[in-house]
mmCIF file of C-alpha atoms in Angstrom:
data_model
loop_
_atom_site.group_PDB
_atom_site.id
_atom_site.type_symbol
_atom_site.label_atom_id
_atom_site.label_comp_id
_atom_site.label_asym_id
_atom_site.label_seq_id
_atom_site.Cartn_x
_atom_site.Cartn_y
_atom_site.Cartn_z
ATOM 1 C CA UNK A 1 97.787 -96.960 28.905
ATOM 2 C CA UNK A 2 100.083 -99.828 27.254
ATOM 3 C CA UNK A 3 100.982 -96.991 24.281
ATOM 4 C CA UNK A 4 102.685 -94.348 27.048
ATOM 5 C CA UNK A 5 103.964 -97.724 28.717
ATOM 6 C CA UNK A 6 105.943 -98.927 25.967
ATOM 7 C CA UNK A 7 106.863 -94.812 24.998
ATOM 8 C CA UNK A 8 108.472 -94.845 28.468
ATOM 9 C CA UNK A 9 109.950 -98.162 28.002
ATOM 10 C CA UNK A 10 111.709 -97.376 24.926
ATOM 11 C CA UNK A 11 112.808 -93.477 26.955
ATOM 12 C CA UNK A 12 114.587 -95.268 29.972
ATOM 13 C CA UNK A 13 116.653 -97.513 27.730
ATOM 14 C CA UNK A 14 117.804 -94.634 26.218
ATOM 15 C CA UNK A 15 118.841 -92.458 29.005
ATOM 16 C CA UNK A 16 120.004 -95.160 31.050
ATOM 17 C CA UNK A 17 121.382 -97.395 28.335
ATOM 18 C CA UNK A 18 121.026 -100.685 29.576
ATOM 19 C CA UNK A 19 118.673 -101.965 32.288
ATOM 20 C CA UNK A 20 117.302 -105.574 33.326
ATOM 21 C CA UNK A 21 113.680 -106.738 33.298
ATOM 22 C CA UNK A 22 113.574 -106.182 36.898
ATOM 23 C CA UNK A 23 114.781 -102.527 37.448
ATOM 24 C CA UNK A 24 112.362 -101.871 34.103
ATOM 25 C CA UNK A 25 109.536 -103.187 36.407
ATOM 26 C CA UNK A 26 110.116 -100.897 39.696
ATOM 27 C CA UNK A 27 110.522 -97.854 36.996
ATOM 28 C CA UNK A 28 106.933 -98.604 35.016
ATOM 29 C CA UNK A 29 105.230 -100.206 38.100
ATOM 30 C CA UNK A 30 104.506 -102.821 36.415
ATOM 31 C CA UNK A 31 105.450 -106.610 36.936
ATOM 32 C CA UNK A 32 108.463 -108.172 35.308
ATOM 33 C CA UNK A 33 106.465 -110.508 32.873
ATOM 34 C CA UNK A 34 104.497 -107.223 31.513
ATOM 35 C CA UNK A 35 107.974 -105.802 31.294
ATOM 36 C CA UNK A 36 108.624 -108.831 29.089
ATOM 37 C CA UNK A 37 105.758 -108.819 27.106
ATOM 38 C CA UNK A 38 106.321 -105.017 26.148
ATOM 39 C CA UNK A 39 109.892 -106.121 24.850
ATOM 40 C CA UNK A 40 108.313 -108.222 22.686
ATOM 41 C CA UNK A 41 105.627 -106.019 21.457
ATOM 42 C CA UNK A 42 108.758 -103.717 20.570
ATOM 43 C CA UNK A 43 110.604 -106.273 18.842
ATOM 44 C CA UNK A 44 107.601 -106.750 16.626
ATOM 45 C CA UNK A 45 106.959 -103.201 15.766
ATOM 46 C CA UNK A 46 110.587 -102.583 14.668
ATOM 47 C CA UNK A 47 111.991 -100.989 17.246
ATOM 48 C CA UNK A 48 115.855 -102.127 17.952
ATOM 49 C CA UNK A 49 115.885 -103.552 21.456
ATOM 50 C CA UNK A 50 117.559 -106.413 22.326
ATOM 51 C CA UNK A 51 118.969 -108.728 25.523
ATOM 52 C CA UNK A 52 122.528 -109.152 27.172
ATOM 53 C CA UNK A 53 122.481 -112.006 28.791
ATOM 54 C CA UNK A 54 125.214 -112.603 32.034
ATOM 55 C CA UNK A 55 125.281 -110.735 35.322
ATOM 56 C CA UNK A 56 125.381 -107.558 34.246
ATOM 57 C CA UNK A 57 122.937 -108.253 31.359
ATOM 58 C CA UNK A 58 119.395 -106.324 30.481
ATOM 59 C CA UNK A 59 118.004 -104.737 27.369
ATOM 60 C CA UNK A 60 119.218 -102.327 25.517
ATOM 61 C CA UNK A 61 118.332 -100.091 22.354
ATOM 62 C CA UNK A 62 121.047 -100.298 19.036
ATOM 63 C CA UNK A 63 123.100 -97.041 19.287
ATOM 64 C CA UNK A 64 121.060 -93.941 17.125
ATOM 65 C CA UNK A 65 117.941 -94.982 17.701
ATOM 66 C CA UNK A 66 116.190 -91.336 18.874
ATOM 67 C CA UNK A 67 114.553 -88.710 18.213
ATOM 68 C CA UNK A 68 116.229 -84.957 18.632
ATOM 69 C CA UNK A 69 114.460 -81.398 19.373
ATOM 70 C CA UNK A 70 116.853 -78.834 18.461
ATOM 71 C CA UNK A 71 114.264 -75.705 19.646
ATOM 72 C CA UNK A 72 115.001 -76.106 23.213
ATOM 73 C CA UNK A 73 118.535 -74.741 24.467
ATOM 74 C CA UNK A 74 120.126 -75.699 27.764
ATOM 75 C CA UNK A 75 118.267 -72.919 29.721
ATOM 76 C CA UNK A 76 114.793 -73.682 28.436
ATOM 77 C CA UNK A 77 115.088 -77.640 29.092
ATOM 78 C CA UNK A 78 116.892 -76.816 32.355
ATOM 79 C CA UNK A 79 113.856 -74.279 33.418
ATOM 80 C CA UNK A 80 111.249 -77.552 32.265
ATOM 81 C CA UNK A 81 113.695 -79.783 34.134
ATOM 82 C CA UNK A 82 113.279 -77.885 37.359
ATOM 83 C CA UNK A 83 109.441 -77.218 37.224
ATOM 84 C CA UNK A 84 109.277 -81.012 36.636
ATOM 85 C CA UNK A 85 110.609 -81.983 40.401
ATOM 86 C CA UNK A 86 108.278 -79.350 42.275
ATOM 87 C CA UNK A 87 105.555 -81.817 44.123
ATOM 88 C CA UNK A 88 102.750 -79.475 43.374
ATOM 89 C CA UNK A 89 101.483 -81.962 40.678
ATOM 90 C CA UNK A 90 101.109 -84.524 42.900
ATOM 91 C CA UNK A 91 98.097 -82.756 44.155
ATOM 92 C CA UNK A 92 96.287 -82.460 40.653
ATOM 93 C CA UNK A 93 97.426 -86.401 40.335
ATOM 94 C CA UNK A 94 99.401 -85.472 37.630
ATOM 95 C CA UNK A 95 103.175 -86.909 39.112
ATOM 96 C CA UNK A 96 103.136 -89.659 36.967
ATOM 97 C CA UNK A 97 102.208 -87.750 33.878
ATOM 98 C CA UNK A 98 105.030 -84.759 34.563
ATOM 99 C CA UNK A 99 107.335 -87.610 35.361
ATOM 100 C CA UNK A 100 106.720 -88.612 31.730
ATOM 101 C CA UNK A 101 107.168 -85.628 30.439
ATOM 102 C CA UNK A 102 110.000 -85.313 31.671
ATOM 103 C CA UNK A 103 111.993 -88.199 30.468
ATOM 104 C CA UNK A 104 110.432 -87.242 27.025
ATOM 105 C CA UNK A 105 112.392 -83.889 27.245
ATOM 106 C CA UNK A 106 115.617 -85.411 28.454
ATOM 107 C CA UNK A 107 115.922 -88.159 25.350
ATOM 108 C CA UNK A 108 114.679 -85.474 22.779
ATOM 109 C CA UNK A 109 117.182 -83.221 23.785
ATOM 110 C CA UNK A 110 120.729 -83.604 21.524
ATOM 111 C CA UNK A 111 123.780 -84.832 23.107
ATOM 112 C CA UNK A 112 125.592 -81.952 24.646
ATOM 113 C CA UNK A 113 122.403 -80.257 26.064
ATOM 114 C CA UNK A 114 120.874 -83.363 26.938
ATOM 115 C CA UNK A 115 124.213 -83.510 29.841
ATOM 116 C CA UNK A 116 124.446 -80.403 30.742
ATOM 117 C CA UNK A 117 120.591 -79.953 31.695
ATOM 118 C CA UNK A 118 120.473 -83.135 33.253
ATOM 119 C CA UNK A 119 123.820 -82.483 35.272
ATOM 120 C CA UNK A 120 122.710 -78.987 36.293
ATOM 121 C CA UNK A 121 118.878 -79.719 37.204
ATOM 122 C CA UNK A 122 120.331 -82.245 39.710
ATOM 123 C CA UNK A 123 122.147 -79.541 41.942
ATOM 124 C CA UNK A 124 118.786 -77.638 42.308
ATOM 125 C CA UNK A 125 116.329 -79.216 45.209
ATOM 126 C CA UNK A 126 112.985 -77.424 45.123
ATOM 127 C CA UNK A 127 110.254 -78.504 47.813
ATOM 128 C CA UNK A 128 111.869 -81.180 49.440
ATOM 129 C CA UNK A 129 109.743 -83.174 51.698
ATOM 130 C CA UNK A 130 111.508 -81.696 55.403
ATOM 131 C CA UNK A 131 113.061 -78.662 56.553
ATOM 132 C CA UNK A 132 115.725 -78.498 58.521
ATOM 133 C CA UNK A 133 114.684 -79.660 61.509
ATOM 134 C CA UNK A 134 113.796 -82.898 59.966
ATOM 135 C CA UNK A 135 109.837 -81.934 60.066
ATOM 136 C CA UNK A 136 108.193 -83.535 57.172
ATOM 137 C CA UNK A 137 106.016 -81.784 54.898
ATOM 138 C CA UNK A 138 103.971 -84.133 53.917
ATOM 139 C CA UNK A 139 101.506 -83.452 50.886
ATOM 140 C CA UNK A 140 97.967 -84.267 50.616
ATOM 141 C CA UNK A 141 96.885 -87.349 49.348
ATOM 142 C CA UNK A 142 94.267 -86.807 46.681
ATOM 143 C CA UNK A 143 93.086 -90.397 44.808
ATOM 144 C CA UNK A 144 93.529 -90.658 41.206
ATOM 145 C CA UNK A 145 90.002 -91.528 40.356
ATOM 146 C CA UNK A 146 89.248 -88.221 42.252
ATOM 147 C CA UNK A 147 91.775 -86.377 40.474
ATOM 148 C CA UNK A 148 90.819 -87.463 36.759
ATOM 149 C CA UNK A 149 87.399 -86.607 37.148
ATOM 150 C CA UNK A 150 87.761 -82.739 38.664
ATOM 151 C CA UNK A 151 90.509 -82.382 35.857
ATOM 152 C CA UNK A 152 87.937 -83.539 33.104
ATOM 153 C CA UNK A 153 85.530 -81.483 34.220
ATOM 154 C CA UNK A 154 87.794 -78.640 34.848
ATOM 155 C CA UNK A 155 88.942 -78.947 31.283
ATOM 156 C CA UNK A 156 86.207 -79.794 29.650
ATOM 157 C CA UNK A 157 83.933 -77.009 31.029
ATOM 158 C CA UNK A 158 81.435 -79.394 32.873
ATOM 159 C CA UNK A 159 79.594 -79.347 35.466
ATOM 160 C CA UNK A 160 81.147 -81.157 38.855
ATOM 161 C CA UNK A 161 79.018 -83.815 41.398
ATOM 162 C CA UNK A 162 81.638 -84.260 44.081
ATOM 163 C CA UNK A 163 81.265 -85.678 47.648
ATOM 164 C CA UNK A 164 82.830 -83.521 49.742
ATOM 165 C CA UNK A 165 83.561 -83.601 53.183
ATOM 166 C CA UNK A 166 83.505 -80.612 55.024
ATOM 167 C CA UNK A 167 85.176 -79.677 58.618
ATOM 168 C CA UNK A 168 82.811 -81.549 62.077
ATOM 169 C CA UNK A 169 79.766 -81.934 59.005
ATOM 170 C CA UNK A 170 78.857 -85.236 57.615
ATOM 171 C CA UNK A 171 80.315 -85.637 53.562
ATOM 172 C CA UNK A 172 77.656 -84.932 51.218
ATOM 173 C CA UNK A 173 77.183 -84.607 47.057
ATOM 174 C CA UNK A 174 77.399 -81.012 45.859
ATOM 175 C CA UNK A 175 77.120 -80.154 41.498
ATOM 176 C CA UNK A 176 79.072 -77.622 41.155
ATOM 177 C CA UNK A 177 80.450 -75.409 38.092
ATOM 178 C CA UNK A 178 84.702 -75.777 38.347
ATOM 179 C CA UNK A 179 86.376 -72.888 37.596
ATOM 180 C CA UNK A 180 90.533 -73.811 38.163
ATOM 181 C CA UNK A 181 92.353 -75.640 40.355
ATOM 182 C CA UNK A 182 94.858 -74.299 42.526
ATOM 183 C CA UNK A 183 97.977 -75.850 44.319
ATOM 184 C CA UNK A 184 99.193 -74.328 47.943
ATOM 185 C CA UNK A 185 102.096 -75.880 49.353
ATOM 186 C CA UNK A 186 101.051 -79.193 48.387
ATOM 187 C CA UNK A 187 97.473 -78.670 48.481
ATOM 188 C CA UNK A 188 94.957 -79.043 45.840
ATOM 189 C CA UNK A 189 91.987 -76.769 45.581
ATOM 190 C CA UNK A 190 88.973 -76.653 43.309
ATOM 191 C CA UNK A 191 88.125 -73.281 42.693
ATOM 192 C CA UNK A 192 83.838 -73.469 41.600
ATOM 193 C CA UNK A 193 80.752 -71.736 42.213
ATOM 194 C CA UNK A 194 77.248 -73.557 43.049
ATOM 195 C CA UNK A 195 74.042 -72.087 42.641
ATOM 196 C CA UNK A 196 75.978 -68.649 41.296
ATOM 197 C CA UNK A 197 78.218 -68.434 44.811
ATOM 198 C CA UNK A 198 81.831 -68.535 44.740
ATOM 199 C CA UNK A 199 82.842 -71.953 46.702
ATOM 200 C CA UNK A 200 86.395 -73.220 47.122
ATOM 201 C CA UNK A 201 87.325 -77.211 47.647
ATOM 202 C CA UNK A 202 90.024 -78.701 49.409
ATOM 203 C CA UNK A 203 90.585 -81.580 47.123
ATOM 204 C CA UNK A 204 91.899 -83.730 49.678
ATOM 205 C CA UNK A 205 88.306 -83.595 51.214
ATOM 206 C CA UNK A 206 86.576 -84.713 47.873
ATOM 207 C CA UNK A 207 85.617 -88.441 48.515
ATOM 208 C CA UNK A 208 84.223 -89.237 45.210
ATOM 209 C CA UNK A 209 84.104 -86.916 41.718
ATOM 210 C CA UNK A 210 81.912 -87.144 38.585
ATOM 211 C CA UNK A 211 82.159 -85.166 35.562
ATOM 212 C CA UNK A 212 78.263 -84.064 34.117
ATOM 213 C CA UNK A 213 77.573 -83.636 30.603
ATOM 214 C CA UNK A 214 76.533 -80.230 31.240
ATOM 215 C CA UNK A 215 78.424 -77.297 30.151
ATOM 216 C CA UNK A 216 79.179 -75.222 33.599
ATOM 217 C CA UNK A 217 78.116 -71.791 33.625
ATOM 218 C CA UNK A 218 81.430 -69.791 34.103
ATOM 219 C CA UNK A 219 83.092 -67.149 32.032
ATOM 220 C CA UNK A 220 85.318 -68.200 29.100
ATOM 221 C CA UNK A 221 88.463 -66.603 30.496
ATOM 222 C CA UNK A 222 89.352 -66.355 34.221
ATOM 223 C CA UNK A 223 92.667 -64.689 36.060
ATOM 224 C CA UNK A 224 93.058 -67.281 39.179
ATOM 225 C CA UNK A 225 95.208 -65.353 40.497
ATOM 226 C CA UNK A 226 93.148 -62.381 40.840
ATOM 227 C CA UNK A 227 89.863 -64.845 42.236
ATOM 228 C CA UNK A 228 92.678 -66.782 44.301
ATOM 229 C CA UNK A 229 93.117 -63.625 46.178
ATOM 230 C CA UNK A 230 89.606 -62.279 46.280
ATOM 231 C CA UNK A 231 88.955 -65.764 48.370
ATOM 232 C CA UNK A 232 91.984 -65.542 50.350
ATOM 233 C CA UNK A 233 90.682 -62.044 51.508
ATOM 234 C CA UNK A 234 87.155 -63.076 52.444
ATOM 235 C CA UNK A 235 88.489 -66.053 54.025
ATOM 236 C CA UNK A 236 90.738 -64.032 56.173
ATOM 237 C CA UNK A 237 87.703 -61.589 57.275
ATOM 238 C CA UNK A 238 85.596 -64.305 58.323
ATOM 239 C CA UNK A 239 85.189 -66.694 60.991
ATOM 240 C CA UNK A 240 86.066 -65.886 64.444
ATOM 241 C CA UNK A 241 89.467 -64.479 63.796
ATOM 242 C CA UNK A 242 90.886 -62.388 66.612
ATOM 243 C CA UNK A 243 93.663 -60.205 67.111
ATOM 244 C CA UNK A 244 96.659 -60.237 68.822
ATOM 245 C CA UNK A 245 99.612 -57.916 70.207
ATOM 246 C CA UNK A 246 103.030 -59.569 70.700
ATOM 247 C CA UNK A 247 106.177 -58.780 70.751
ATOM 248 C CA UNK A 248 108.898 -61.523 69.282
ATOM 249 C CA UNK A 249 112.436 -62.401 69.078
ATOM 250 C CA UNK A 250 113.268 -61.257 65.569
ATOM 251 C CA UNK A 251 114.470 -64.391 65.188
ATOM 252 C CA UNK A 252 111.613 -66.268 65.406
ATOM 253 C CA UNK A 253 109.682 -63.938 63.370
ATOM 254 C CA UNK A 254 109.302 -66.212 60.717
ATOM 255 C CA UNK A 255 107.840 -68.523 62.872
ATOM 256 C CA UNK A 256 105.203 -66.666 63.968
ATOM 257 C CA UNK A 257 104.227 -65.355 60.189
ATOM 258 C CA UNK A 258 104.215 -68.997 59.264
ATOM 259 C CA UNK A 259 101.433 -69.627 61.213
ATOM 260 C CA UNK A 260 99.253 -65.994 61.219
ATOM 261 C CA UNK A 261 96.885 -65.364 58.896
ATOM 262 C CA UNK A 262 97.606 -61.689 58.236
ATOM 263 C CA UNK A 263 99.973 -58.646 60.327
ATOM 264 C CA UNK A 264 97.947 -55.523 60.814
ATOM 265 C CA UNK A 265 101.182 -53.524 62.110
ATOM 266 C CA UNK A 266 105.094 -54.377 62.841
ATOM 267 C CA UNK A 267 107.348 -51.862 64.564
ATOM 268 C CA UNK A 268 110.634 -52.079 66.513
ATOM 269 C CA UNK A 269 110.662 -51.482 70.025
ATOM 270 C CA UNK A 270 113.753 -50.242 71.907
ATOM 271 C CA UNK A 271 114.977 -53.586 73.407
ATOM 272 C CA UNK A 272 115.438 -55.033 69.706
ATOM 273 C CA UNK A 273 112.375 -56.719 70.070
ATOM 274 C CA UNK A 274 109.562 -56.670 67.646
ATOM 275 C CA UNK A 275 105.837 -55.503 68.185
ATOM 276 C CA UNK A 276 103.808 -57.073 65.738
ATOM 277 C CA UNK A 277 99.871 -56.945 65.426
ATOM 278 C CA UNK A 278 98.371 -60.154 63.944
ATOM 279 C CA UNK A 279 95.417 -61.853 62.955
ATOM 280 C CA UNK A 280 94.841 -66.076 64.170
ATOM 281 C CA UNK A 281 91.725 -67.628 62.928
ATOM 282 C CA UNK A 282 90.469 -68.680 66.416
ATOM 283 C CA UNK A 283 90.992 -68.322 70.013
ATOM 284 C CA UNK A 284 92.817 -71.885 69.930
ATOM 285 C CA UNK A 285 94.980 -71.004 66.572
ATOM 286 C CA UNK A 286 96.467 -67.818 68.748
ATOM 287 C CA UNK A 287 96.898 -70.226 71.966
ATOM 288 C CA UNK A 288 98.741 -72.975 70.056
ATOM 289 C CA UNK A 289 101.252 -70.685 67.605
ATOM 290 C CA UNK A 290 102.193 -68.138 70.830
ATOM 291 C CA UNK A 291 102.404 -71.792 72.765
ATOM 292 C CA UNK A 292 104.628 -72.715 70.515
ATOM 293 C CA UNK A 293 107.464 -69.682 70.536
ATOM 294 C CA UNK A 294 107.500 -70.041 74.057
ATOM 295 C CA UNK A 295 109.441 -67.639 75.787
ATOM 296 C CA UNK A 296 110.598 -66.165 72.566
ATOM 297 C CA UNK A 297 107.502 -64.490 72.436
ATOM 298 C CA UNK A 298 105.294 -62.558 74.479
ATOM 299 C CA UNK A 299 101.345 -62.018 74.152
ATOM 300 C CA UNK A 300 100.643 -58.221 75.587
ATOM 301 C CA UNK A 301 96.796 -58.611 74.164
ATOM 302 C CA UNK A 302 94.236 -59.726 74.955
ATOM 303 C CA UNK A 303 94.106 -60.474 78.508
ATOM 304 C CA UNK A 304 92.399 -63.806 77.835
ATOM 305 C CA UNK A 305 94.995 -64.981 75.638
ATOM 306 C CA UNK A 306 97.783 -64.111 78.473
ATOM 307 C CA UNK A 307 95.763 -65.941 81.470
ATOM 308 C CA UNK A 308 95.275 -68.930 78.985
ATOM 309 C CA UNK A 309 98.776 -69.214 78.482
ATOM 310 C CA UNK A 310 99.777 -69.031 81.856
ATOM 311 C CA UNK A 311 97.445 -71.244 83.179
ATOM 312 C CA UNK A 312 99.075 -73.772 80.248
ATOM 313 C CA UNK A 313 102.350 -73.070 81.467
ATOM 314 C CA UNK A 314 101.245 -73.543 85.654
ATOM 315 C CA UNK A 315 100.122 -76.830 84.539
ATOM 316 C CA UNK A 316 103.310 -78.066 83.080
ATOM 317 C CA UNK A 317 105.236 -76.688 85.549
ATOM 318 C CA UNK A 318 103.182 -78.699 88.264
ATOM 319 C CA UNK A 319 103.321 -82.113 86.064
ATOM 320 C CA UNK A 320 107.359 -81.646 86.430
ATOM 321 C CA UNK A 321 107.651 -79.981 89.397
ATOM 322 C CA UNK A 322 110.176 -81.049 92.210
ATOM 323 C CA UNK A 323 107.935 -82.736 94.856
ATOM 324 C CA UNK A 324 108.492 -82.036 98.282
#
């Protein structure tokens, strides 16, 4: 909307000071003529901005022209600062919107807090987008049409048509009642229930959304949390999960806990080593994570899991084997 548009406008020239057409643009998204045209829309309204022409030119606000909130002390704007740079809003499609908010708390701030929360929420990184080993964790993509409507509805207490696309079936259009939304490392998921069942959506699989003007039949107050785990358990006893004995290197424990879905048992044998009972949710889950610890780990059970893994590693060994 032009309103937040020329609200953000008037924000960046005054926490950067001075800034030309063109950086203005790449900030907004916008082109540089809209930039323009919002300068003059400014003008016209009463705000003080006005141009420096020259090399180093731009626009730039008269000095004391903001707005202060005194209620917020360096700890409580630093705390908004840092929830404002985790990514998990990028999966409700709210970035742009918390990015926004944002820039609103910085300018209302007063002087010295303004610095100091600025100053200190830049030496705090949380979720960056790789690890340490340079792997990128990458978030879902969830499109913003997609995004609006399941937040509508969510908000609104409506009932939910989405096309949704389910693992190996073909997408198709489900009304459902939305409960919450929840956000796991990056992903988005619509918690609902349809025909009185509880149903969770990735919302990364959701094609196409569209709120109903129907109320949704769901209780007035819910603890996501609480129903967040009740799923997480059922999901976890279901399928065909099997279990697996293996002992690790403790230092790749992590590793292997990263990528189980639950451990039934952990002890410490003799040798250092750890003996750890977990859960996979398939045959080829528990192949591929013990695959990958490689000889960090060993699989004591079951048998078919070792003579799969050996018969992977017989096969590589052939492919670079020293021919004779």
């Amino acid at each position: 909307m032009r309103a937040d548009r020329l609200v953000s406008l008037v924000l960046l020239l005054r926490q950067h000071g001075r800034l030309s057409a063109a950086a203005l643009a790449r900030e907004l998204e916008v082109s540089t003529r809209t930039v323009l045209r919002d300068i003059e829309a400014l003008s016209a309204a009463g705000v003080p901005v006005y141009a420096e022409r020259g090399r180093h030119g731009g626009f730039a606000l008269l000095p004391g022209f903001r707005t202060e909130l005194t209620g917020l002390n360096p700890d409580e704007a630093l705390a908004l600062l840092v929830a404002g740079s985790r990514r998990g809003a990028q999966a409700f499609g709210l970035g742009s919107a918390l990015a926004s908010a944002m820039l609103k708390v910085v300018d209302a701030l007063p002087e010295g807090y303004r610095d100091t929360a600025a100053g200190a929420a830049e030496r705090l990184l949380i979720d960056p987008e790789s690890d340490l080993l340079s792997r990128r964790l990458a978030a879902e993509e969830v499109p913003d049409t997609v995004a609006a409507e399941v937040l509508r509805a969510v908000f609104a207490g409506h009932r939910l048509r989405i096309h949704y696309a389910a693992v190996d079936q073909v997408p198709k259009w489900r009304t459902v009642d939305p409960i919450g939304l929840v956000t796991i490392r990056d992903r988005g998921y619509l918690l609902a229930t349809r025909s009185g069942a509880d149903r969770t959506y990735r919302l990364s699989r959701v094609l196409a959304a569209e709120e109903l003007d129907e109320p949704a039949q769901r209780p007035d107050r819910v603890d996501l949390d609480r129903a967040w785990q009740e799923r997480s358990t059922r999901f976890r006893a279901g399928g065909d999960q099997v279990t697996v004995l293996v002992r690790v290197d403790p230092a790749r424990r992590e590793d292997l806990l990263g990528t189980a879905l639950a451990v039934l048992s952990e002890e410490t044998d003799p040798d250092g080593l750890l003996r750890l009972e977990v859960t996979f949710q398939d045959p080829r889950h528990a192949e591929w994570a013990l695959w990958q610890l490689t000889t960090n780990a060993e699989a004591l059970a079951p048998q078919w899991l070792r003579d799969s893994l050996r018969d992977r590693a017989v096969a590589i060994a052939a492919r670079y084997g020293v021919s004779s």
